[in-house]
mmCIF file of C-alpha atoms in Angstrom:
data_model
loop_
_atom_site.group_PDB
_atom_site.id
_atom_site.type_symbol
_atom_site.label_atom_id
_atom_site.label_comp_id
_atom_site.label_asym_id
_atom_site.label_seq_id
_atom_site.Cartn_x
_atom_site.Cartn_y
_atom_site.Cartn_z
ATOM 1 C CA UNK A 1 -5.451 -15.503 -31.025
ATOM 2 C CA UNK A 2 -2.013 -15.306 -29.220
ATOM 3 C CA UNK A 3 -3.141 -12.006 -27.614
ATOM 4 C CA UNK A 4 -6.396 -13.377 -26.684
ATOM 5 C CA UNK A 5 -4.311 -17.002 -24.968
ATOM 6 C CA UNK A 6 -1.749 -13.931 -23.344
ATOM 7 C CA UNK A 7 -4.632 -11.799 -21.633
ATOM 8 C CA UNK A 8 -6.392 -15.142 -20.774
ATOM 9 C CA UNK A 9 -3.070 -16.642 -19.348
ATOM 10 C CA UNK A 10 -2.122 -13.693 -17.284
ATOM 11 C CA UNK A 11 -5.675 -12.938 -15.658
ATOM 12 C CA UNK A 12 -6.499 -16.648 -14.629
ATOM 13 C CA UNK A 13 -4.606 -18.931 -14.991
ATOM 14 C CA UNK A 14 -0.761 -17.498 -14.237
ATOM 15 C CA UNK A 15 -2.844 -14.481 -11.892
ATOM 16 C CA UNK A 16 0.217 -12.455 -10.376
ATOM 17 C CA UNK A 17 -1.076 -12.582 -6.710
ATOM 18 C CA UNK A 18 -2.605 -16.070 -6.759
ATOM 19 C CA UNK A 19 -0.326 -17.672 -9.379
ATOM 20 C CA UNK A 20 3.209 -16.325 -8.481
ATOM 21 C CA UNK A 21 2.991 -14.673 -5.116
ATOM 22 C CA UNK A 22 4.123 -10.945 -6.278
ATOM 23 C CA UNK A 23 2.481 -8.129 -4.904
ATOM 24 C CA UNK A 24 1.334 -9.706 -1.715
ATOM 25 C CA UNK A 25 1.792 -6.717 0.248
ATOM 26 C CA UNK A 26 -1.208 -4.618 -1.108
ATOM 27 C CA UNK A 27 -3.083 -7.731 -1.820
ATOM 28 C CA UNK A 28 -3.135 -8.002 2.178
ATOM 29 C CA UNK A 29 -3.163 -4.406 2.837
ATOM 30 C CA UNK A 30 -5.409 -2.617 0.528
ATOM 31 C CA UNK A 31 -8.072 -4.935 0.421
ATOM 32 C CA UNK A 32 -10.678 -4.139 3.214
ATOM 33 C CA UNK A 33 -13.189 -2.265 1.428
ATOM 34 C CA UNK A 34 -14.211 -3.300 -2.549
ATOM 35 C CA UNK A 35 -13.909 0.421 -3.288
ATOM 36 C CA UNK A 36 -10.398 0.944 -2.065
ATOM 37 C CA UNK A 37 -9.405 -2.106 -3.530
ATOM 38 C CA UNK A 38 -10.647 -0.757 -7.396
ATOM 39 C CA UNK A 39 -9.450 2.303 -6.958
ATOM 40 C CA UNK A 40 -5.937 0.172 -6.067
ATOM 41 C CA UNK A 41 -6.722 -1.860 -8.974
ATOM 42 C CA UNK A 42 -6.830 1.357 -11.474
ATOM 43 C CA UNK A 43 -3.567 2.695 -9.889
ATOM 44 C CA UNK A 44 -1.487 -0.296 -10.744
ATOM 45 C CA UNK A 45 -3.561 -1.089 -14.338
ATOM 46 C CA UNK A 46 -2.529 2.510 -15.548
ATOM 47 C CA UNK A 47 1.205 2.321 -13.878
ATOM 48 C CA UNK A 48 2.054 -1.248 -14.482
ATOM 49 C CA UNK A 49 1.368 -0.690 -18.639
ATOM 50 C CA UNK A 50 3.292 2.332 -18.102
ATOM 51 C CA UNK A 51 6.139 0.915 -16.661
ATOM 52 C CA UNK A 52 6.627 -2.318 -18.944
ATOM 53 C CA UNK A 53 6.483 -0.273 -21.684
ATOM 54 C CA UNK A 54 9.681 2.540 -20.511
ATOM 55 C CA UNK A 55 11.196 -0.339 -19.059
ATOM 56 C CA UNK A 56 11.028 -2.599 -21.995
ATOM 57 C CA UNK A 57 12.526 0.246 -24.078
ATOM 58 C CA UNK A 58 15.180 0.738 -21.720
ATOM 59 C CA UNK A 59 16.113 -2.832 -22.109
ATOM 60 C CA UNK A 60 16.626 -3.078 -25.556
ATOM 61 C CA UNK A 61 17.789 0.411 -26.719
ATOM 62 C CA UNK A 62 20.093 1.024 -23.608
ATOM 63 C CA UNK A 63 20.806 -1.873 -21.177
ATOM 64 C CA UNK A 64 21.059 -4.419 -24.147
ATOM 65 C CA UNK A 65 23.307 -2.150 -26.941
ATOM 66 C CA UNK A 66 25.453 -1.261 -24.409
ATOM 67 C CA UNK A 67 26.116 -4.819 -22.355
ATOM 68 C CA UNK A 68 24.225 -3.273 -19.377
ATOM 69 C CA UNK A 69 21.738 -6.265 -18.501
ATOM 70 C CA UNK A 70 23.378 -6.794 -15.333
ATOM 71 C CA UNK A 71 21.861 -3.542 -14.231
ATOM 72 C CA UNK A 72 18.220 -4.494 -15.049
ATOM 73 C CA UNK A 73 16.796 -4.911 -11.539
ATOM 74 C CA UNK A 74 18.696 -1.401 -10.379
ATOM 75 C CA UNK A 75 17.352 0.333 -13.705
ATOM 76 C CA UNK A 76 13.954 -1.033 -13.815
ATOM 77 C CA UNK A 77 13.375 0.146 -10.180
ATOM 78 C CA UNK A 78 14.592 3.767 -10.974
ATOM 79 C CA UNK A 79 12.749 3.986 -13.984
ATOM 80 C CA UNK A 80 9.134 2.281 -11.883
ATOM 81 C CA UNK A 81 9.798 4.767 -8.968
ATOM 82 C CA UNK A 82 10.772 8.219 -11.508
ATOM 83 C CA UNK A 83 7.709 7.133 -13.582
ATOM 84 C CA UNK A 84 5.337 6.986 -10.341
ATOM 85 C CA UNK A 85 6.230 10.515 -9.321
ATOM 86 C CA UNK A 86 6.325 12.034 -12.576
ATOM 87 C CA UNK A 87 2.756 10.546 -13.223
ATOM 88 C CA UNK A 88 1.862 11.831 -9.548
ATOM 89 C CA UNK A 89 3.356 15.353 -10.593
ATOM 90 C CA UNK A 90 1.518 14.988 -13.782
ATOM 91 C CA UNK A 91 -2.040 14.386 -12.590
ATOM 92 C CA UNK A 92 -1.827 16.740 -9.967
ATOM 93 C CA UNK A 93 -1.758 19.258 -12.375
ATOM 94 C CA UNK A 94 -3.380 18.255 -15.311
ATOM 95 C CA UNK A 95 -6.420 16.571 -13.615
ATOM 96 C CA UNK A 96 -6.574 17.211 -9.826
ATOM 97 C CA UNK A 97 -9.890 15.076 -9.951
ATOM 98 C CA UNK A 98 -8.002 11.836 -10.913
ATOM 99 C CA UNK A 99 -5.422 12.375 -8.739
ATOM 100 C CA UNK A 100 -7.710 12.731 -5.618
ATOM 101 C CA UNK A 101 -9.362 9.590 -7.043
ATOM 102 C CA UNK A 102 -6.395 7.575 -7.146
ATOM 103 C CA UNK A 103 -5.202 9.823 -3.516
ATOM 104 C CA UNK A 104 -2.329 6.824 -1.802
ATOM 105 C CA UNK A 105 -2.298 4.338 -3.880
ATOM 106 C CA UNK A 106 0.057 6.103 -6.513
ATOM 107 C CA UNK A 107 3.149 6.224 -4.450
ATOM 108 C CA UNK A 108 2.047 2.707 -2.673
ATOM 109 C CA UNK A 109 2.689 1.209 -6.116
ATOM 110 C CA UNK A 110 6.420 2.474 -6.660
ATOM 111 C CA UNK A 111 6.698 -0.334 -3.748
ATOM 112 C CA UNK A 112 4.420 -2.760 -5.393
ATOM 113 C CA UNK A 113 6.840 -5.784 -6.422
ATOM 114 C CA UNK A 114 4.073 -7.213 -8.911
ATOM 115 C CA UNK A 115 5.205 -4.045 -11.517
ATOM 116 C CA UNK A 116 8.598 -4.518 -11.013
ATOM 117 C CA UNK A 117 8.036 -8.853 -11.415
ATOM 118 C CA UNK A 118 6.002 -7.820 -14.992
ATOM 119 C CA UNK A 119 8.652 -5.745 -16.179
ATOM 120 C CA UNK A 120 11.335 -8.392 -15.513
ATOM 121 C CA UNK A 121 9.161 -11.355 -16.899
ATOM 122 C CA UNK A 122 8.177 -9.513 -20.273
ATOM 123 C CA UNK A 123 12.320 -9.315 -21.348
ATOM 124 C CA UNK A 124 12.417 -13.061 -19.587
ATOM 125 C CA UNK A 125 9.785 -14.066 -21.849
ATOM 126 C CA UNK A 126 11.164 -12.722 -24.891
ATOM 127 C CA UNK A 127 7.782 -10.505 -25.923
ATOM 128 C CA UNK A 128 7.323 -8.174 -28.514
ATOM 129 C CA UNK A 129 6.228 -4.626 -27.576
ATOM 130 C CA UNK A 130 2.759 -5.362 -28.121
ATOM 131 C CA UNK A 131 2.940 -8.971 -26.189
ATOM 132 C CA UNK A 132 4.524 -6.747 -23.727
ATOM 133 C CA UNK A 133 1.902 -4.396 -23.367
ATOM 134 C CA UNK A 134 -1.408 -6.789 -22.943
ATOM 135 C CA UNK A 135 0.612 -8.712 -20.589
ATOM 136 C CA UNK A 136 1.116 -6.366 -18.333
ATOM 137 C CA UNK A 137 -2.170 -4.887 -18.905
ATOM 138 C CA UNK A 138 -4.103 -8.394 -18.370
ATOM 139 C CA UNK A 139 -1.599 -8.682 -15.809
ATOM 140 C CA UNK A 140 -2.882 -5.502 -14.226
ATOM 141 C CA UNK A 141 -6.273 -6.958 -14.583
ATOM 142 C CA UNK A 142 -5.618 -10.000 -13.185
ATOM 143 C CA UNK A 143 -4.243 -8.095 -9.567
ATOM 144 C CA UNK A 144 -7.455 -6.438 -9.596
ATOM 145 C CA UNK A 145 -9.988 -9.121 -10.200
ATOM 146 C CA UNK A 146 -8.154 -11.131 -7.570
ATOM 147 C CA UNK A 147 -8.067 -7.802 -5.125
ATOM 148 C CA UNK A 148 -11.677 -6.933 -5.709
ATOM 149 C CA UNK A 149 -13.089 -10.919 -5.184
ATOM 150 C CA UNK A 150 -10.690 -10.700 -1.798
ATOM 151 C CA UNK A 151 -12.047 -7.682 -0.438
ATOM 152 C CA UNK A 152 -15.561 -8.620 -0.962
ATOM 153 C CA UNK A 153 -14.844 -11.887 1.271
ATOM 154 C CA UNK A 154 -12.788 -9.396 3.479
ATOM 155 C CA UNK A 155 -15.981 -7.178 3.880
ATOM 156 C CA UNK A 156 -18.644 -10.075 4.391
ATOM 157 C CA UNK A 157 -15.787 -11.765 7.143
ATOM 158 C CA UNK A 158 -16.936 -8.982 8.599
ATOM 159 C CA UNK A 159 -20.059 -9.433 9.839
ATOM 160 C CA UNK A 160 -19.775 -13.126 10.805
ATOM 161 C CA UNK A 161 -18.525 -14.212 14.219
ATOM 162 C CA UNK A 162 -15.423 -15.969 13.650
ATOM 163 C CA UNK A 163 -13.958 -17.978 16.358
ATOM 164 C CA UNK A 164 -11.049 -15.998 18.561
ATOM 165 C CA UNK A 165 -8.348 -17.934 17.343
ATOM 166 C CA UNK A 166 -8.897 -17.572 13.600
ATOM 167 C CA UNK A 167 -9.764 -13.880 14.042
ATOM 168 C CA UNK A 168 -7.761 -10.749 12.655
ATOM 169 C CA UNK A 169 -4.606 -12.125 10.149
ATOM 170 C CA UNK A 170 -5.194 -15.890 10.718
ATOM 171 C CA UNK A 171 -8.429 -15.786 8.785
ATOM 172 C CA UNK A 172 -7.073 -13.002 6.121
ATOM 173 C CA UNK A 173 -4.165 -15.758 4.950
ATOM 174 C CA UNK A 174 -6.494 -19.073 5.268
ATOM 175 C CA UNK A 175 -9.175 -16.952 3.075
ATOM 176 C CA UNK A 176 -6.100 -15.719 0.903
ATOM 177 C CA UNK A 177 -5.066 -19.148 0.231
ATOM 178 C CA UNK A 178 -8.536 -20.706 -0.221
ATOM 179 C CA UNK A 179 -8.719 -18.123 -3.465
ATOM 180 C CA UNK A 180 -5.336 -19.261 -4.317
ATOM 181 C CA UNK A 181 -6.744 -22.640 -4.406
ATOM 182 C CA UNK A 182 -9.817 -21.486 -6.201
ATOM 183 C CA UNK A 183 -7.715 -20.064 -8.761
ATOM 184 C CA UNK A 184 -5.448 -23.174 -9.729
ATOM 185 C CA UNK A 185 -9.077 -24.753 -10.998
ATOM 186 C CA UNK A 186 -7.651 -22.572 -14.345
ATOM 187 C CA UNK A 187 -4.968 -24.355 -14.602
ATOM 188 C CA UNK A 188 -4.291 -26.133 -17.844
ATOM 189 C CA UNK A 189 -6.969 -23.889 -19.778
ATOM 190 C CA UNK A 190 -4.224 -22.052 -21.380
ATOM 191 C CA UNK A 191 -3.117 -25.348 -22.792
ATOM 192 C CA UNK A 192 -6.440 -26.650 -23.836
ATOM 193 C CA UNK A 193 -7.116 -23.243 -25.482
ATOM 194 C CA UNK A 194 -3.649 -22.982 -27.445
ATOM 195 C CA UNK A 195 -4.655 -26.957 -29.001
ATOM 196 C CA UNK A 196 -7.768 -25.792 -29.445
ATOM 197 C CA UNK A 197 -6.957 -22.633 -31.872
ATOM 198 C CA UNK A 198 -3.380 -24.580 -33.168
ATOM 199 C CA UNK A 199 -0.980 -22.300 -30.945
ATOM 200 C CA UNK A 200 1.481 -24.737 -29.633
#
């Protein structure tokens, strides 16, 4: 049941974009069209497990033995960014369909300050390797649910007439934090759910 209150947790109620404000950027700027925004989604699912897992084993077999935690935000983002192009190298050869699938968005996400944010937050929270995983994951999914909802506003905003001065950004950040809003109506389930099953 704790894994079921984590991937509950991290998709609604604590979302990454809506919740804690990491990973604005392509939340913004990859989220005109529904099908750019899950191939987006994918991208960051597959990377961001990817990540907290190398990173999470570089904290406690080589930054913790050694007293190297100070050096957790440098070595996290070498480790994010050498694991995007390896996987970019990686797919390119192995499957050249995938990697045309998931085309920018792989080297957008070694910029992506939501998989860096996971990576810190899973040695902040003190998670197992397992926690850590279907955090990050349910984290993952939590970017894209809140990604793909946004872009299909994005794409009906569209083809309504909205008045000049609310046009272009204006009515991208009002609409942003109207979903923001929409997504705080979760909070407190987390709680209800760990009385309910004896968690707390």
């Amino acid at each position: 049941m704790e894994y079921i209150l984590i991937f509950i947790s991290a998709i609604f109620v604590n979302n990454i974009v809506l919740s804690q404000f990491l990973g604005i950027c392509p939340f913004l700027g990859v989220s005109q069209k529904v099908s750019t925004s899950l191939g987006m989604g994918a991208a960051v699912a597959f990377v961001m497990t990817l990540a907290t897992i190398v990173t999470y084993l570089v904290q406690i077999y080589v930054l913790n033995p050694f007293g190297l935690g100070y050096l957790q935000t440098l070595a996290f983002i070498l480790v994010i960014a050498s694991l995007v192009q390896m996987v970019e190298i990686i797919l390119k050869k192995v499957s050249p369909a995938l990697y045309q699938a998931l085309g920018i968005f792989l080297p957008l996400i070694t910029t992506n300050c939501a998989v860096l944010g996971v990576a810190i937050l899973v040695i902040q929270k003190d998670f197992s390797l397992l926690q850590s995983v279907v955090y990050a994951f349910s984290t993952a999914i939590g970017f894209a649910l809140a990604l793909v909802i946004f872009a299909g506003i994005r794409e009906q905003l569209a083809m309504v007439r909205i008045p000049k001065g609310m046009q272009g950004m204006a009515i991208v950040l009002v609409t942003a934090g109207l979903l923001s809003l929409a997504f705080m109506g979760f909070s407190g389930v987390d709680g209800g759910l760990s009385s309910l099953f004896g968690l707390d």
